[in-house]
């Protein structure tokens, strides 16, 4: 049976060759690989520059020219562009092998492998980008390697067809290549003279060869960060002007990013206003002089969100679209090196230019705090400079630690607002650790400042620093305290009597995250069914509770404590509780809002009742 089955099986078909739908591929390029039709000009410049580089690899003294002529000889057929270079050129066999084979690149040709790292393009799809704006591409080329061979013409259309023919010598007397484009319908604007000049300058301002659009120069070398200047002030002015032209803002400062050993040259511009750490930065990256992308996001460490940079590199790898950087070990090493340059700039300001550092930190302290979280040396360097909100005003950690034996801090802004006025009056210094990164930096303080004691400030610590009331006086107020505690017990809040300053504060509401969690749990329990509520209640145990600390020194509290009616004491206690919540700027729960309304109405009723009694 198996033998019969085997004999009846059809013979395997021979391998087939993939068919390429060029129109479909052009649509893929224009809508998915490339972000904009403008990249066609970059690819033309890239091919021309690579051709010149290839020729100079074998003829060091060869001319190095690239010329772009918008609306040239083919203008009669519509908007057109002619690009000429003095590069290596192509033979007829090169044309068939390279131009007509998608993915085949002349940079892989035999004899050029050693110089391949000097080329801009590597993927063999650059010329296809021209179909995004042109319906026809005509290439006329003469090889510098076989100058006796006649010029060759390759003409291709976006339907995938092409023709090849040889031309008379006078069609291309010198080695090199000329590319002719004729705009497709609706794309004429991309071949207009002003657009071609603008794109050529944007992409090619740092190219190492003589590139012109007509007679207009495209290249502008040396780069602004590499030019000699008469003074540092002149350099700052020139770079500020450069930044304004590229990014549209006048920088707070500029940072040299040149790392020659990594093949990196460039500058970082410090933003003049604060930005969110989550905002993705867009950096300009040139690869061997050609603009690769204006939106490189992974170039710098995340903490360096306060700069925008522009640089030229010969070591990083582009993706196939040449609009982003390939994430690899080289990019990771460059990112670390650039981060180190920015870090060195900061430490240099701290050591020699405190005024500029202070101006920078007033805007971008968040970025430096982000760096200092993971860099003890940076934290140690920035201790005298990084600003924090404290009960002594806006101070650095160093100044605050010098003033206070124990560095107390809160983890949230809410907790800080609760305790700051009272703690300050009792001589307790407190840092607001509720802002981004602040509590982490305070906790790291002992590691860079040995001997410093850091402690989180909680409700128990604050209460312990408040003066106790004379036992006899507190005993005399036992009835008042019992009524006050009975009023607030359903809210999960205890009542404590203390004496503290300032006298103008009648009551202080204190809790911590555990108490707030317990309040939320109690609210959930109140909404649960009887069985579930019983289970939750059995787990409660000695759950943490908030407390209302009444100030025995406050005249209002003294008058309330002498009230004879328990009901009025309850209403007054609710009013003090609500006022303490508002002073702490706490978000109010529904139960708190209801209490405030009830207390307000209750006081009005007592007031009007008193008037009627008179």
Coordinates of C-alpha atoms in Angstrom, one line a residue:
X1 CA 0.0 0.0 0.0
X2 CA 2.7 2.4 0.9
X3 CA 4.6 1.5 -2.2
X4 CA 1.6 2.2 -4.4
X5 CA 1.0 5.5 -2.7
X6 CA 4.7 6.4 -3.2
X7 CA 4.6 5.5 -6.9
X8 CA 1.4 7.6 -7.5
X9 CA 2.7 10.7 -5.8
X10 CA 3.3 13.6 -8.3
X11 CA 6.8 14.7 -8.9
X12 CA 7.8 17.9 -7.0
X13 CA 7.6 21.1 -9.1
X14 CA 10.8 22.9 -9.9
X15 CA 11.5 26.1 -7.8
X16 CA 9.7 29.2 -9.0
X17 CA 11.0 32.8 -9.0
X18 CA 9.2 35.6 -7.1
X19 CA 7.4 38.1 -9.4
X20 CA 7.6 41.7 -8.3
X21 CA 4.7 44.1 -8.9
X22 CA 6.6 47.4 -9.2
X23 CA 3.6 49.6 -8.8
X24 CA 2.6 47.7 -5.6
X25 CA 6.2 48.1 -4.4
X26 CA 6.2 51.8 -5.1
X27 CA 3.0 52.2 -3.2
X28 CA 4.6 50.2 -0.3
X29 CA 7.6 52.6 -0.3
X30 CA 5.6 55.8 -0.5
X31 CA 3.0 54.8 2.2
X32 CA 4.9 52.6 4.6
X33 CA 8.7 52.6 4.2
X34 CA 9.2 56.4 3.7
X35 CA 7.5 59.1 5.7
X36 CA 7.3 61.6 2.9
X37 CA 7.9 61.9 -0.9
X38 CA 10.8 64.3 -0.1
X39 CA 13.1 61.4 0.5
X40 CA 13.4 60.9 -3.2
X41 CA 15.9 63.8 -3.3
X42 CA 17.9 62.3 -0.4
X43 CA 18.2 59.0 -2.3
X44 CA 19.4 60.9 -5.5
X45 CA 22.0 62.8 -3.5
X46 CA 23.0 59.6 -1.7
X47 CA 23.6 57.7 -4.9
X48 CA 25.5 60.6 -6.4
X49 CA 27.8 61.0 -3.3
X50 CA 28.4 57.3 -3.1
X51 CA 29.3 57.2 -6.8
X52 CA 31.9 60.0 -6.2
X53 CA 33.2 58.1 -3.1
X54 CA 33.6 54.9 -5.1
X55 CA 35.5 56.7 -7.9
X56 CA 37.8 58.4 -5.4
X57 CA 38.6 55.1 -3.8
X58 CA 40.3 54.1 -7.1
X59 CA 41.2 57.6 -8.3
X60 CA 41.9 59.8 -5.3
X61 CA 42.3 63.0 -7.5
X62 CA 39.0 62.5 -9.4
X63 CA 36.6 65.4 -9.5
X64 CA 33.9 65.5 -6.7
X65 CA 30.9 67.3 -8.1
X66 CA 27.1 66.8 -7.8
X67 CA 24.8 69.2 -9.7
X68 CA 21.0 69.3 -9.6
X69 CA 19.0 71.1 -12.4
X70 CA 15.3 71.5 -11.8
X71 CA 13.1 71.9 -14.9
X72 CA 16.0 70.9 -17.2
X73 CA 16.1 69.3 -20.7
X74 CA 13.0 67.2 -20.1
X75 CA 10.9 70.2 -19.0
X76 CA 8.8 70.1 -22.2
X77 CA 7.2 66.9 -20.9
X78 CA 6.3 68.5 -17.5
X79 CA 8.2 69.3 -14.3
X80 CA 11.5 67.6 -14.4
X81 CA 14.8 67.3 -12.6
X82 CA 18.3 66.4 -13.8
X83 CA 21.0 65.2 -11.4
X84 CA 24.6 64.9 -12.6
X85 CA 27.6 63.5 -10.7
X86 CA 31.3 62.8 -11.5
X87 CA 31.2 59.4 -9.9
X88 CA 32.3 55.9 -10.8
X89 CA 29.6 55.4 -13.4
X90 CA 28.1 52.2 -14.8
X91 CA 28.7 49.9 -17.8
X92 CA 25.9 48.2 -19.7
X93 CA 26.3 45.0 -17.7
X94 CA 26.2 47.0 -14.5
X95 CA 22.9 48.6 -15.6
X96 CA 21.3 45.2 -16.2
X97 CA 22.7 43.7 -13.0
X98 CA 22.2 46.7 -10.6
X99 CA 19.5 49.1 -11.8
X100 CA 17.1 46.4 -12.9
X101 CA 17.5 44.2 -9.8
X102 CA 15.7 45.3 -6.7
X103 CA 17.9 45.0 -3.6
X104 CA 21.1 44.8 -5.6
X105 CA 23.6 47.5 -4.6
X106 CA 26.7 48.6 -6.4
X107 CA 28.3 49.0 -2.9
X108 CA 28.5 45.2 -2.8
X109 CA 30.4 45.1 -6.0
X110 CA 33.7 43.2 -6.1
X111 CA 36.6 45.5 -5.4
X112 CA 34.6 47.9 -3.3
X113 CA 34.0 45.8 -0.2
X114 CA 36.8 47.4 1.8
X115 CA 35.4 50.9 1.1
X116 CA 31.8 49.9 1.7
X117 CA 31.7 51.6 5.1
X118 CA 32.3 54.9 3.4
X119 CA 29.0 54.7 1.5
X120 CA 25.7 56.2 2.5
X121 CA 23.5 53.6 0.9
X122 CA 23.6 49.9 1.5
X123 CA 20.2 48.4 0.6
X124 CA 19.9 48.7 -3.2
X125 CA 16.4 50.3 -3.2
X126 CA 17.3 54.0 -3.2
X127 CA 16.5 54.6 -6.9
X128 CA 13.0 53.2 -6.4
X129 CA 12.2 56.1 -4.1
X130 CA 12.2 58.3 -7.2
X131 CA 9.0 56.5 -8.4
X132 CA 7.2 58.2 -5.5
X133 CA 7.4 61.5 -7.4
X134 CA 8.2 60.4 -11.0
X135 CA 6.5 58.2 -13.5
X136 CA 9.7 57.8 -15.5
X137 CA 13.4 57.6 -14.6
X138 CA 16.1 57.9 -17.3
X139 CA 19.8 57.2 -16.3
X140 CA 22.7 58.0 -18.6
X141 CA 26.1 56.7 -17.3
X142 CA 29.7 56.2 -18.3
X143 CA 32.0 54.0 -16.3
X144 CA 35.3 55.3 -15.0
X145 CA 36.6 51.7 -14.6
X146 CA 36.1 51.0 -18.3
X147 CA 36.3 54.4 -19.9
X148 CA 36.5 52.9 -23.4
X149 CA 33.0 51.5 -23.1
X150 CA 30.3 53.8 -24.6
X151 CA 27.7 55.6 -22.4
X152 CA 24.7 53.6 -21.6
X153 CA 21.1 54.7 -21.2
X154 CA 18.6 52.9 -18.9
X155 CA 14.9 54.1 -19.0
X156 CA 12.4 52.7 -16.5
X157 CA 8.7 53.3 -15.9
X158 CA 6.6 52.7 -12.8
X159 CA 4.8 49.7 -14.5
X160 CA 8.1 47.7 -14.1
X161 CA 9.3 47.9 -17.7
X162 CA 12.7 49.2 -18.7
X163 CA 14.9 49.6 -21.8
X164 CA 18.7 49.7 -22.2
X165 CA 20.7 51.1 -25.1
X166 CA 24.2 52.4 -25.7
X167 CA 24.7 56.0 -26.8
X168 CA 27.3 57.9 -28.8
X169 CA 30.4 59.2 -26.8
X170 CA 29.2 62.8 -27.0
X171 CA 26.1 61.9 -25.0
X172 CA 28.3 61.5 -21.9
X173 CA 32.0 62.4 -22.7
X174 CA 33.2 62.1 -19.1
X175 CA 32.7 59.3 -16.5
X176 CA 29.8 59.8 -14.2
X177 CA 26.0 59.5 -14.2
X178 CA 23.0 61.7 -15.0
X179 CA 19.6 60.9 -13.7
X180 CA 16.5 62.5 -15.4
X181 CA 13.1 62.5 -13.7
X182 CA 9.8 63.5 -15.1
X183 CA 7.1 64.2 -12.5
X184 CA 4.1 62.0 -12.2
X185 CA 0.6 63.7 -12.0
X186 CA 0.2 65.6 -8.8
X187 CA 3.9 65.5 -7.8
X188 CA 5.2 68.5 -9.8
X189 CA 5.7 70.5 -6.6
X190 CA 8.4 68.1 -5.5
X191 CA 10.5 68.9 -8.5
X192 CA 10.0 72.7 -8.4
X193 CA 13.3 74.7 -8.2
X194 CA 12.6 76.3 -4.8
X195 CA 11.6 72.9 -3.3
X196 CA 14.6 71.1 -4.8
X197 CA 17.0 73.8 -3.4
X198 CA 15.3 73.7 0.0
X199 CA 15.4 69.9 0.2
X200 CA 19.0 69.7 -1.0
X201 CA 20.2 72.1 1.6
X202 CA 18.2 70.3 4.3
X203 CA 19.6 66.9 3.4
X204 CA 23.0 67.8 2.1
X205 CA 24.4 70.8 4.0
X206 CA 27.2 68.7 5.6
X207 CA 28.1 66.6 2.6
X208 CA 31.9 66.5 1.9
X209 CA 31.7 67.3 -1.8
X210 CA 30.8 70.3 -4.0
X211 CA 27.0 70.0 -4.3
X212 CA 25.0 72.7 -6.1
X213 CA 21.4 73.3 -7.3
X214 CA 22.2 75.2 -10.5
X215 CA 24.7 77.8 -9.2
X216 CA 23.4 77.8 -5.7
X217 CA 25.7 76.1 -3.1
X218 CA 24.2 73.4 -1.0
X219 CA 27.0 72.4 1.3
X220 CA 27.9 74.7 4.2
X221 CA 31.2 73.4 5.7
X222 CA 32.6 73.3 8.2
X223 CA 29.7 72.5 10.4
X224 CA 28.7 75.3 12.9
X225 CA 30.1 73.3 15.9
X226 CA 33.4 72.8 14.1
X227 CA 34.1 76.3 13.0
X228 CA 36.8 78.5 14.6
X229 CA 35.4 81.5 16.5
X230 CA 37.1 84.6 17.8
X231 CA 35.7 84.1 21.4
X232 CA 33.4 81.8 23.4
X233 CA 30.8 84.6 23.3
X234 CA 30.9 84.6 19.4
X235 CA 30.5 80.9 19.4
X236 CA 27.5 81.0 21.7
X237 CA 25.9 83.6 19.4
X238 CA 26.5 81.7 16.2
X239 CA 25.2 78.4 17.7
X240 CA 22.2 80.2 19.1
X241 CA 21.4 81.4 15.6
X242 CA 22.0 77.9 14.2
X243 CA 19.6 76.4 16.8
X244 CA 16.9 79.0 16.0
X245 CA 17.1 78.1 12.3
X246 CA 16.9 74.3 12.9
X247 CA 14.6 74.0 15.9
X248 CA 12.9 77.3 16.2
X249 CA 14.0 78.3 19.7
X250 CA 16.9 80.3 21.2
X251 CA 18.7 77.9 23.5
X252 CA 19.5 78.4 27.1
X253 CA 23.0 77.0 26.5
X254 CA 24.8 74.7 24.1
X255 CA 26.8 71.5 24.9
X256 CA 29.6 70.2 22.7
X257 CA 28.8 66.5 21.8
X258 CA 32.0 65.7 19.8
X259 CA 33.3 62.2 20.6
X260 CA 35.9 61.7 17.8
X261 CA 36.8 58.1 19.0
X262 CA 33.1 57.2 18.4
X263 CA 32.9 59.0 15.1
X264 CA 30.5 61.6 16.6
X265 CA 30.6 65.4 16.0
X266 CA 27.7 67.7 17.0
X267 CA 26.1 69.9 19.6
X268 CA 23.2 69.7 22.0
X269 CA 21.0 72.8 22.6
X270 CA 19.4 73.3 26.0
X271 CA 15.7 74.0 25.8
X272 CA 14.7 77.5 27.2
X273 CA 11.6 76.2 29.0
X274 CA 10.7 73.1 30.9
X275 CA 9.2 70.1 29.1
X276 CA 7.6 66.9 30.3
X277 CA 10.0 63.9 30.8
X278 CA 7.5 61.9 28.8
X279 CA 7.7 64.1 25.8
X280 CA 9.7 62.4 23.0
X281 CA 12.6 64.4 21.8
X282 CA 13.4 64.8 18.1
X283 CA 17.1 65.0 17.3
X284 CA 18.7 65.6 13.9
X285 CA 21.2 63.0 12.8
X286 CA 23.5 63.2 9.8
X287 CA 25.2 60.1 8.5
X288 CA 28.5 60.9 6.8
X289 CA 27.1 64.4 6.1
X290 CA 23.7 63.3 4.8
X291 CA 20.7 64.1 7.0
X292 CA 19.3 60.8 8.1
X293 CA 16.4 61.8 10.4
X294 CA 15.0 64.8 12.2
X295 CA 13.2 62.6 14.8
X296 CA 15.8 60.3 16.3
X297 CA 14.3 59.4 19.7
X298 CA 16.7 56.8 21.1
X299 CA 19.9 58.8 20.6
X300 CA 20.3 60.2 24.2
X301 CA 19.5 58.7 27.7
X302 CA 15.9 59.2 28.8
X303 CA 17.0 61.7 31.5
X304 CA 18.4 64.1 28.9
X305 CA 15.0 65.2 27.8
X306 CA 15.9 68.9 28.3
X307 CA 18.1 69.1 25.1
X308 CA 17.7 68.8 21.4
X309 CA 20.8 67.9 19.5
X310 CA 22.2 67.8 15.9
X311 CA 25.2 65.6 15.0
X312 CA 27.0 63.9 12.3
X313 CA 28.2 60.3 12.7
X314 CA 30.0 57.7 10.6
X315 CA 29.5 54.8 13.1
X316 CA 25.7 54.4 13.5
X317 CA 23.6 52.1 11.3
X318 CA 20.4 53.3 9.6
X319 CA 17.3 51.2 9.1
X320 CA 16.3 50.3 5.5
X321 CA 14.1 53.4 5.2
X322 CA 17.2 55.5 6.3
X323 CA 14.8 57.5 8.5
X324 CA 15.8 56.0 11.9
X325 CA 18.7 54.4 13.7
X326 CA 19.2 50.7 14.1
X327 CA 19.1 49.7 17.7
X328 CA 22.4 47.8 18.4
X329 CA 25.4 47.8 20.6
X330 CA 27.0 50.7 18.7
X331 CA 24.0 52.9 19.3
X332 CA 23.9 51.9 23.0
X333 CA 27.6 52.9 23.3
X334 CA 27.1 56.2 21.5
X335 CA 24.1 56.9 23.8
X336 CA 26.3 56.3 26.9
X337 CA 29.1 58.5 25.4
X338 CA 26.7 61.4 24.7
X339 CA 25.1 61.1 28.1
X340 CA 28.6 61.3 29.6
X341 CA 29.3 64.5 27.6
X342 CA 26.1 66.1 29.0
X343 CA 27.0 64.9 32.5
X344 CA 30.4 66.4 32.2
X345 CA 28.9 69.7 31.2
X346 CA 26.8 69.8 34.3
X347 CA 29.7 69.0 36.6
X348 CA 31.8 71.6 34.8
X349 CA 29.1 74.3 35.5
X350 CA 28.9 73.2 39.1
X351 CA 32.7 73.6 39.5
X352 CA 33.2 76.8 37.5
X353 CA 30.1 78.6 36.6
X354 CA 27.4 78.5 39.3
X355 CA 25.4 81.3 37.8
X356 CA 24.8 79.5 34.6
X357 CA 24.1 76.3 36.5
X358 CA 21.5 78.0 38.7
X359 CA 19.8 79.5 35.6
X360 CA 19.7 76.0 34.1
X361 CA 18.4 74.3 37.2
X362 CA 15.7 76.9 37.6
X363 CA 14.2 75.5 34.4
X364 CA 15.4 71.9 34.2
X365 CA 16.0 70.6 37.7
X366 CA 13.7 67.7 37.0
X367 CA 16.1 66.2 34.4
X368 CA 19.0 66.5 36.7
X369 CA 17.1 64.9 39.5
X370 CA 16.2 62.0 37.2
X371 CA 19.9 61.5 36.5
X372 CA 21.0 61.9 40.1
X373 CA 18.6 59.1 41.2
X374 CA 20.9 56.5 39.5
X375 CA 24.2 58.4 39.7
X376 CA 25.6 58.9 43.2
X377 CA 28.4 61.1 41.9
X378 CA 25.9 63.4 40.2
X379 CA 23.8 63.5 43.3
X380 CA 26.9 64.4 45.4
X381 CA 27.9 67.1 42.8
X382 CA 24.4 68.6 42.7
X383 CA 23.6 68.5 46.5
X384 CA 24.4 72.2 46.9
X385 CA 22.3 73.2 43.9
X386 CA 19.2 71.0 43.4
X387 CA 16.1 72.9 44.8
X388 CA 13.5 71.3 47.1
X389 CA 10.4 72.6 48.7
X390 CA 10.9 72.6 52.5
X391 CA 9.4 74.2 55.6
X392 CA 12.5 76.5 55.6
X393 CA 11.7 77.7 52.1
X394 CA 13.2 76.5 48.8
X395 CA 16.6 75.0 49.7
X396 CA 19.1 72.5 48.4
X397 CA 19.5 69.2 50.2
X398 CA 22.9 70.2 51.4
X399 CA 21.6 73.4 53.0
X400 CA 18.7 71.7 54.6
X401 CA 20.8 68.9 56.0
X402 CA 23.2 71.4 57.6
X403 CA 20.3 73.1 59.4
X404 CA 18.5 69.9 60.7
X405 CA 19.9 67.0 62.7
X406 CA 17.2 64.8 61.2
X407 CA 16.0 65.2 57.6
X408 CA 12.3 64.6 57.8
X409 CA 10.3 64.2 54.6
X410 CA 6.8 63.3 53.4
X411 CA 6.2 61.0 50.4
X412 CA 3.2 63.0 49.0
X413 CA 2.4 66.6 48.6
X414 CA -0.9 65.9 50.5
X415 CA 1.0 64.8 53.6
X416 CA 3.3 67.7 53.4
X417 CA 0.4 70.2 53.3
X418 CA -1.0 68.5 56.4
X419 CA 2.0 68.8 58.6
X420 CA 4.2 71.6 57.2
X421 CA 2.7 74.6 59.1
X422 CA 2.5 72.7 62.4
X423 CA 5.9 71.0 62.1
X424 CA 7.6 74.3 61.2
X425 CA 6.1 75.9 64.3
X426 CA 7.4 73.1 66.4
X427 CA 10.9 73.4 64.9
X428 CA 10.7 70.2 62.8
X429 CA 12.2 70.7 59.4
X430 CA 10.3 68.8 56.6
X431 CA 11.0 68.3 52.9
X432 CA 8.2 67.8 50.5
X433 CA 9.1 64.6 48.8
X434 CA 5.8 64.4 46.9
X435 CA 7.2 65.8 43.6
X436 CA 8.8 63.6 40.9
X437 CA 12.0 61.9 42.1
X438 CA 12.2 64.0 45.3
X439 CA 11.6 61.3 48.0
X440 CA 14.0 58.9 46.2
X441 CA 16.8 61.5 46.3
X442 CA 16.1 62.3 50.0
X443 CA 16.3 58.7 50.9
X444 CA 19.6 58.4 48.9
X445 CA 21.1 61.3 50.9
X446 CA 23.0 59.2 53.5
X447 CA 24.8 57.3 50.8
X448 CA 26.5 60.4 49.5
X449 CA 26.5 62.4 52.8
X450 CA 27.6 59.9 55.5
X451 CA 26.1 60.6 59.0
X452 CA 22.9 62.2 57.7
X453 CA 19.8 60.8 59.3
X454 CA 16.7 60.7 57.1
X455 CA 13.2 59.8 58.4
X456 CA 9.8 59.8 56.9
X457 CA 7.5 62.1 58.8
X458 CA 4.2 60.4 59.8
X459 CA 1.3 61.3 62.0
X460 CA 2.8 59.7 65.1
X461 CA 6.0 61.7 64.8
X462 CA 4.1 65.0 64.5
X463 CA 1.8 64.2 67.4
X464 CA 4.8 63.2 69.5
X465 CA 6.3 66.7 69.0
X466 CA 3.2 68.5 70.2
X467 CA 3.0 69.4 73.9
X468 CA 0.7 67.3 76.1
X469 CA -2.0 69.0 78.1
X470 CA -1.9 69.0 81.9
X471 CA -3.6 65.7 83.0
X472 CA -5.9 67.6 85.4
X473 CA -7.1 69.9 82.6
X474 CA -7.6 67.0 80.2
X475 CA -9.6 65.1 82.9
X476 CA -11.8 68.2 83.4
X477 CA -12.6 68.0 79.6
X478 CA -13.4 64.3 79.6
X479 CA -17.1 64.9 78.8
X480 CA -16.3 67.2 75.9
X481 CA -13.7 64.8 74.5
X482 CA -16.1 61.8 74.8
X483 CA -18.7 63.7 72.8
X484 CA -16.2 64.8 70.2
X485 CA -14.8 61.2 69.8
X486 CA -18.3 59.7 69.5
X487 CA -19.1 62.2 66.7
X488 CA -16.0 61.4 64.6
X489 CA -15.8 57.6 65.3
X490 CA -18.0 56.7 62.4
X491 CA -15.5 58.5 60.1
X492 CA -12.6 56.4 61.4
X493 CA -11.1 59.4 63.2
X494 CA -9.8 59.7 66.8
X495 CA -9.7 63.0 68.7
X496 CA -6.6 64.0 70.6
X497 CA -6.0 67.2 72.7
X498 CA -2.6 68.8 72.5
X499 CA -1.1 72.3 73.0
X500 CA 0.9 73.7 70.0
X501 CA 1.7 76.7 67.9
X502 CA 0.6 78.6 66.0
X503 CA -2.3 79.6 68.3
X504 CA -4.4 80.5 65.2
X505 CA -4.7 76.9 64.2
X506 CA -7.7 75.3 66.1
X507 CA -7.3 71.8 64.8
X508 CA -5.0 69.6 62.8
X509 CA -6.1 66.6 60.8
X510 CA -3.4 63.9 60.7
X511 CA -3.4 60.6 58.8
X512 CA -1.1 58.5 56.7
X513 CA -1.4 56.3 53.7
X514 CA -2.4 53.3 55.9
X515 CA -5.2 55.3 57.5
X516 CA -6.4 56.5 54.1
X517 CA -6.4 52.9 52.8
X518 CA -8.4 51.9 55.9
X519 CA -11.0 54.6 55.2
X520 CA -11.3 53.4 51.6
X521 CA -11.7 49.8 52.9
X522 CA -14.4 50.9 55.3
X523 CA -16.3 52.6 52.6
X524 CA -16.2 49.5 50.5
X525 CA -17.3 47.5 53.5
X526 CA -20.3 49.8 54.0
X527 CA -21.4 48.9 50.4
X528 CA -20.9 45.1 50.8
X529 CA -23.6 42.6 51.7
X530 CA -23.9 41.4 55.3
X531 CA -21.8 38.2 54.8
X532 CA -19.0 40.0 53.1
X533 CA -19.2 42.9 55.6
X534 CA -18.8 40.4 58.5
X535 CA -15.7 38.8 56.9
X536 CA -14.1 42.3 56.4
X537 CA -15.0 43.3 59.9
X538 CA -13.3 40.2 61.3
X539 CA -10.1 41.1 59.5
X540 CA -10.1 44.7 60.7
X541 CA -8.2 44.2 64.0
X542 CA -6.4 47.3 65.1
X543 CA -6.6 49.1 61.7
X544 CA -4.8 52.5 61.5
X545 CA -7.1 55.5 62.0
X546 CA -6.7 59.2 61.3
X547 CA -6.8 61.7 64.1
X548 CA -8.1 65.2 64.8
X549 CA -5.6 67.0 67.0
X550 CA -7.4 69.9 68.9
X551 CA -5.2 72.8 69.9
X552 CA -5.9 73.5 73.6
X553 CA -4.2 76.9 73.2
X554 CA -6.6 78.1 70.6
X555 CA -9.4 80.4 72.1
X556 CA -12.1 78.9 69.8
X557 CA -11.3 75.3 71.0
X558 CA -11.4 76.5 74.6
X559 CA -14.9 78.0 74.1
X560 CA -16.2 74.9 72.3
X561 CA -14.8 72.6 75.1
X562 CA -17.0 74.5 77.6
X563 CA -20.3 74.0 75.7
X564 CA -22.9 72.3 77.8
X565 CA -25.0 70.6 75.0
X566 CA -23.5 67.4 73.6
X567 CA -25.4 68.0 70.3
X568 CA -23.8 71.4 69.8
X569 CA -20.4 69.9 70.8
X570 CA -20.9 67.3 68.0
X571 CA -21.8 70.0 65.4
X572 CA -18.8 72.1 66.5
X573 CA -16.5 69.1 66.3
X574 CA -17.7 68.3 62.8
X575 CA -17.0 71.9 61.8
X576 CA -13.4 71.7 63.2
X577 CA -12.9 68.4 61.4
X578 CA -14.1 69.9 58.0
X579 CA -12.0 73.0 58.5
X580 CA -8.9 70.9 59.2
X581 CA -9.5 68.9 56.0
X582 CA -9.8 72.1 54.0
X583 CA -6.6 73.5 55.5
X584 CA -4.8 70.3 54.6
X585 CA -6.1 70.7 51.0
X586 CA -7.2 67.1 51.1
X587 CA -9.6 65.8 48.5
X588 CA -13.0 65.3 50.2
X589 CA -14.8 62.0 50.2
X590 CA -18.6 62.0 49.8
X591 CA -18.9 61.4 53.6
X592 CA -16.6 64.4 54.3
X593 CA -18.7 66.7 52.0
X594 CA -21.9 65.5 53.7
X595 CA -20.4 66.3 57.1
X596 CA -19.4 69.8 56.0
X597 CA -22.9 70.5 54.8
X598 CA -24.5 69.0 57.9
X599 CA -22.2 71.0 60.2
X600 CA -22.8 74.3 58.3
X601 CA -26.6 73.8 58.5
X602 CA -26.3 72.8 62.1
X603 CA -24.4 75.9 63.1
X604 CA -26.9 78.1 61.3
X605 CA -29.7 76.4 63.1
X606 CA -28.0 77.0 66.5
X607 CA -27.3 80.6 65.6
X608 CA -30.8 81.4 64.5
X609 CA -32.2 79.4 67.5
X610 CA -30.1 81.6 69.8
X611 CA -31.5 84.8 68.1
X612 CA -35.0 83.6 68.6
X613 CA -34.3 82.9 72.2
X614 CA -33.2 86.5 72.7

